[in-house]
Coordinates of C-alpha atoms in Angstrom, one line a residue:
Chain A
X1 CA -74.9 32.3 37.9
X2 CA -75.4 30.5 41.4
X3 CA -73.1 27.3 41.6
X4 CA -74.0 24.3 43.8
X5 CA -71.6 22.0 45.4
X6 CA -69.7 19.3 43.1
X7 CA -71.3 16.0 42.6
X8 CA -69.3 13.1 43.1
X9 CA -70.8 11.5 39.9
X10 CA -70.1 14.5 37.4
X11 CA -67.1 16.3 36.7
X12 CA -68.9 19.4 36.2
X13 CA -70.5 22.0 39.6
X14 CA -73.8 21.8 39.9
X15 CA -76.2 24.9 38.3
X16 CA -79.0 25.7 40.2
X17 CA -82.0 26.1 37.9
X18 CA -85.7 25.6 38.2
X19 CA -86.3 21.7 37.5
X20 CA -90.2 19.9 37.1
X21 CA -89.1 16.7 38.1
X22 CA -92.3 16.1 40.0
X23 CA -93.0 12.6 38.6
X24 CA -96.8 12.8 39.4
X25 CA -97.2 15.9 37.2
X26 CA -95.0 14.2 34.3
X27 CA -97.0 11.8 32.2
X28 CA -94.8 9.9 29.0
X29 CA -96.6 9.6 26.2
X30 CA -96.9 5.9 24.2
X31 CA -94.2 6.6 22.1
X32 CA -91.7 7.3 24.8
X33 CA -93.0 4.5 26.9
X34 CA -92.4 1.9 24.3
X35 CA -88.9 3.3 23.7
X36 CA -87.4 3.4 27.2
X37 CA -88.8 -0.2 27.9
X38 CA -86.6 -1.1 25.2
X39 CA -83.7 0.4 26.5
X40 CA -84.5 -1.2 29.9
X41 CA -85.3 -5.0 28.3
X42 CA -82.5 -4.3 26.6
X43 CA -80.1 -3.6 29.7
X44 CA -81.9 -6.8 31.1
X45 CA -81.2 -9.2 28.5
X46 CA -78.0 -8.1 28.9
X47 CA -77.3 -9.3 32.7
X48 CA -79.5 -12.4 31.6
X49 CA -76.5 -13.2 29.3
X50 CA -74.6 -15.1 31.9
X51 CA -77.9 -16.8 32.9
X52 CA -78.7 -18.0 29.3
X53 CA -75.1 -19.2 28.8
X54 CA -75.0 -21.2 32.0
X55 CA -78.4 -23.2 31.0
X56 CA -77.2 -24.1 27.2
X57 CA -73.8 -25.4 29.4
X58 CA -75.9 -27.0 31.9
X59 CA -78.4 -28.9 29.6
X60 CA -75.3 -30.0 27.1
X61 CA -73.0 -31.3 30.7
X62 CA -74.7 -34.6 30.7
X63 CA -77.7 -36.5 31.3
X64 CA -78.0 -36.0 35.5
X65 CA -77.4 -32.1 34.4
X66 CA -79.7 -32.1 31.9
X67 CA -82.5 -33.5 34.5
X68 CA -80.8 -31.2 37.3
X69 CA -81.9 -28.0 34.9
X70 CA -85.2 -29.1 33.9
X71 CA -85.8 -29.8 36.9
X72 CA -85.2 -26.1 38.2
X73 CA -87.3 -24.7 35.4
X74 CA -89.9 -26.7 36.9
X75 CA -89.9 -24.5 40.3
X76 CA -93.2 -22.0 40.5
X77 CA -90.6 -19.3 41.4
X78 CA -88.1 -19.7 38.4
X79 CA -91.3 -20.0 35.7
X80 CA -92.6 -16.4 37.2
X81 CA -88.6 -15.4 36.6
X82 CA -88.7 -17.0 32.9
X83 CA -91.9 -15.0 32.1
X84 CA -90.3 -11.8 33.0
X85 CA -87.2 -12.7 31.2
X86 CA -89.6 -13.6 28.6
X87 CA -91.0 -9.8 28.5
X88 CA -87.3 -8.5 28.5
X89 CA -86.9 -10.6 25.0
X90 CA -90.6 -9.9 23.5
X91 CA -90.4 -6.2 24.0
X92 CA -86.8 -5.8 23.1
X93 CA -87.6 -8.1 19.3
X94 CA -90.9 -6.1 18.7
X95 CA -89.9 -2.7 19.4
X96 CA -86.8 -3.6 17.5
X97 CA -88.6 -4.5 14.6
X98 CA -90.5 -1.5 14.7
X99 CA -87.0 0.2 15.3
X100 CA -86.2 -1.4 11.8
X101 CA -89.0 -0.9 10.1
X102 CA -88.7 2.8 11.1
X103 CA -85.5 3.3 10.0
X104 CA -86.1 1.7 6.4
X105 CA -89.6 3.7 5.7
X106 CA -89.8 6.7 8.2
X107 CA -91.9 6.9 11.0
X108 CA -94.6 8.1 9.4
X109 CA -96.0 10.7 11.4
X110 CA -97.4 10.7 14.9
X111 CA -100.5 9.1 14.5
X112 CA -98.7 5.7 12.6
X113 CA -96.3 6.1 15.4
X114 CA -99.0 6.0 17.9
X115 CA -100.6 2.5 15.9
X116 CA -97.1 1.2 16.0
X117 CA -96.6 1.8 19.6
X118 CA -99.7 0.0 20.7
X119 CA -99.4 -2.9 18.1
X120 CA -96.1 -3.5 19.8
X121 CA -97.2 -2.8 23.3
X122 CA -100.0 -5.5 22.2
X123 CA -97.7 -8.1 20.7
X124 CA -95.9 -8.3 23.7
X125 CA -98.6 -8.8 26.1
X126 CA -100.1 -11.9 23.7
X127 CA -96.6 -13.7 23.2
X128 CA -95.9 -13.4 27.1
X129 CA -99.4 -15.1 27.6
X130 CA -99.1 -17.8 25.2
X131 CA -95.6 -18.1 26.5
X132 CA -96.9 -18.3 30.0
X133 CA -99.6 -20.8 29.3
X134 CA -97.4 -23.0 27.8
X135 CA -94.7 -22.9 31.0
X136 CA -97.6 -24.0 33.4
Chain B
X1 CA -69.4 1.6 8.5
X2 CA -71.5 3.3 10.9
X3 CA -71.5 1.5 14.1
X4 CA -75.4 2.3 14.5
X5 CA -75.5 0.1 11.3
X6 CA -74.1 -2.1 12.8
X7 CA -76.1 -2.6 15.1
X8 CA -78.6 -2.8 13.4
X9 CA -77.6 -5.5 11.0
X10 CA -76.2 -7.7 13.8
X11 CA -80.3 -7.3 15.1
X12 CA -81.4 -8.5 11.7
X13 CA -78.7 -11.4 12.1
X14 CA -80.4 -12.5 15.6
X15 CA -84.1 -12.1 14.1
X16 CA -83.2 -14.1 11.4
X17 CA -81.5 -17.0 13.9
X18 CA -83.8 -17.0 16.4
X19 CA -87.0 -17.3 13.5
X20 CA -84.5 -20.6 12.5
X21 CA -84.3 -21.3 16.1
X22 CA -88.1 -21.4 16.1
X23 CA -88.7 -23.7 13.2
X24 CA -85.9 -26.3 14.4
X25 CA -87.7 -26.3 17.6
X26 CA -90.8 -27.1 16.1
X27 CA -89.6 -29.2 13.6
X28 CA -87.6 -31.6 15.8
X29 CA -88.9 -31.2 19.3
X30 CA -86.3 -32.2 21.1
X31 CA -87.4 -34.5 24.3
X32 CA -85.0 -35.7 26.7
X33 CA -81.4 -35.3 26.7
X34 CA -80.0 -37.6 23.7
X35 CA -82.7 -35.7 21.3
X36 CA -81.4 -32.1 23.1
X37 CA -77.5 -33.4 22.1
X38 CA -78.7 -34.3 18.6
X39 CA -79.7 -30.8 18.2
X40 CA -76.8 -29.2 18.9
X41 CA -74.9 -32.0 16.9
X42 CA -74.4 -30.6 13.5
X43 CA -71.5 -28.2 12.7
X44 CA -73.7 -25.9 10.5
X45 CA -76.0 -25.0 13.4
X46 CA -72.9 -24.5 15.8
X47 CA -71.4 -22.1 13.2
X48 CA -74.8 -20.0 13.2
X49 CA -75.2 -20.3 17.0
X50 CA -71.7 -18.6 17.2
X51 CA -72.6 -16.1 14.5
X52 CA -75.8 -15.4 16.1
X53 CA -73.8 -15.0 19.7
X54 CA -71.3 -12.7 17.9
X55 CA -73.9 -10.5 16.5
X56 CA -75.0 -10.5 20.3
X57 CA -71.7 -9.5 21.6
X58 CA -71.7 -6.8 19.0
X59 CA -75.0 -5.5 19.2
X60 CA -75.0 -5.8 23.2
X61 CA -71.7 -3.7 23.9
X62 CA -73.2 -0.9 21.0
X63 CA -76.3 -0.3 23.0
X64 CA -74.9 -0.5 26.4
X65 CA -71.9 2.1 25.2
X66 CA -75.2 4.3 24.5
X67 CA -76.6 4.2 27.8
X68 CA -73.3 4.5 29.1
X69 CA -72.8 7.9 27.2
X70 CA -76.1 9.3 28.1
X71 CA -76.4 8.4 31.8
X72 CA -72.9 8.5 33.4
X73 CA -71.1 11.6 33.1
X74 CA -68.0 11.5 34.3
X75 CA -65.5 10.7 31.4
X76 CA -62.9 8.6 33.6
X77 CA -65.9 6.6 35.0
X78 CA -67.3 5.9 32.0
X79 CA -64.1 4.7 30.9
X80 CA -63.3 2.0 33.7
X81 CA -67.5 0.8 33.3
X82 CA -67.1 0.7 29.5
X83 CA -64.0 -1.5 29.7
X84 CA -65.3 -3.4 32.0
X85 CA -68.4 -4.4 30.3
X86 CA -66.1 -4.7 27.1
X87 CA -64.2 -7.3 29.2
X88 CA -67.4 -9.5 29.9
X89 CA -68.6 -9.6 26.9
X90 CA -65.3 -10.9 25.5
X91 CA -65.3 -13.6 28.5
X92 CA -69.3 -14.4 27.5
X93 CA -68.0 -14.9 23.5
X94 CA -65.1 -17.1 24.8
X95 CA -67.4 -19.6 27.0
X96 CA -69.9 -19.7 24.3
X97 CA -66.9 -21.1 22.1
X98 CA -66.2 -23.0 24.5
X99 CA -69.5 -24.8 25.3
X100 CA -70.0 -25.2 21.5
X101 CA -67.1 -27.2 21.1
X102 CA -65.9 -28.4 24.4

C-alpha cells in the first residue's frame, strides 16, 4: 500500500487511491440535492442564531430601538439578506417535514421520493416569493 | 431515548410554535412598538417562546454534532469545536432568558 504524507486535519496518513472527484462529471440526483441543502440551511440558521436573538432584543429595548431596527430592515441590502435567511428557514421546515413524514410512513420508493423532492424544492421557491413580495 | 428522537420531537415542538407564531401574527398584527410589547406581554407566550428556543438549543447542537462527526476527522479537534459550539448555544439559551424577562 502506497502512503501519502500526513494531513494536518486527520489523524490518519493519507492512502493513495484512484478518486472521481471531477465535479463536472458528478451530477446529484433530486434526492440528494434536497438533503444537503438541508444540512447547509441548517448550518445557516444556526450562525443566524445570534442575528435573530439580537433583533427580538433590539425591538423589545425601547421605542427609539424599536424604530432604529425597523429602520435597518428597511435597507435594500438587509431585505436581499432577509430573503436568503428566509430560504435557509423554508428549506430547512419543508424538507424537515418531509424528514418527518418519512420517518413515520417510509419513503416510499424512489419515485414518491422523487414527487417529494420536487414538492419541497417547489414549496420553497413560492413561500420565498410571497415572502419577498411582501418585504418590498 | 434516542437522541435522533430527539431531535426529531424538539422539530415537531418548533413546527408547532412557529404555526402559533403565525396565527398570533395574523391575529394581532402588531404595529408600532406599544402593540410589539403587548405581544410579548403575557407569561404563557414567554413560557412557549423559551420552550420553543430550548427545543432549538437541543435540536441545533444534535445536528451540528452530526456534521461535526462526518466532516472533521480528527478526534481532539472535534472535541475542542464541539465544546465550543456546546458553549454558544448555552450563552444563546441564557440571553434568550434574559431578553424574555429582563
Amino acid at each position: 500500500m502506497k502512503v501519502g504524507r500526513r494531513r494536518f486535519w486527520y489523524n490518519k496518513p493519507m492512502i493513495r487511491r484512484p478518486k472521481n472527484l471531477n465535479l463536472l462529471t458528478i451530477r446529484f440526483p433530486l434526492n440528494a440535492v434536497v438533503s444537503i441543502q438541508h444540512r447547509i440551511s441548517g448550518m445557516f440558521l444556526f450562525l443566524l442564531l445570534p442575528c435573530m436573538l439580537w433583533g427580538l432584543q433590539a425591538s423589545l429595548a425601547g421605542e427609539v430601538q424599536f424604530q432604529t431596527t425597523l429602520g435597518v430592515t428597511r435597507h435594500w441590502s438587509f431585505k436581499l439578506f432577509l430573503v436568503w435567511a428566509a430560504w435557509g428557514f423554508f428549506h430547512h421546515f419543508y424538507a424537515g417535514v418531509r424528514h418527518l413524514v418519512q420517518d413515520v410512513r417510509g419513503t416510499g420508493g424512489l419515485h414518491t421520493a422523487r414527487i417529494s423532492s420536487r414538492l419541497v424544492l417547489a414549496l420553497v421557491a413560492v413561500s420565498v416569493a410571497v415572502f419577498a413580495w411582501s418585504l418590498w | 431515548m434516542r437522541w435522533w428522537l430527539v431531535q426529531r420531537i424538539s422539530a415537531a415542538v418548533m413546527a408547532g410554535y412557529i404555526l402559533l407564531l403565525l396565527a398570533r401574527l395574523a391575529i394581532l398584527q402588531p404595529k408600532g412598538y406599544a402593540a410589539w410589547q403587548v405581544f410579548w406581554q403575557p407569561v404563557w407566550w414567554r413560557m412557549l417562546t423559551l420552550v420553543c428556543f430550548l427545543g432549538l438549543v437541543v435540536h441545533a447542537w444534535l445536528g451540528i454534532r452530526d456534521v461535526f462527526r462526518d466532516y472533521v476527522f480528527n478526534p481532539a479537534w472535534r472535541e475542542w469545536i464541539q465544546t465550543a459550539a456546546e458553549l454558544l448555544l448555552l450563552f444563546y439559551l441564557c440571553w434568550a432568558c434574559y431578553i424574555l424577562w429582563p
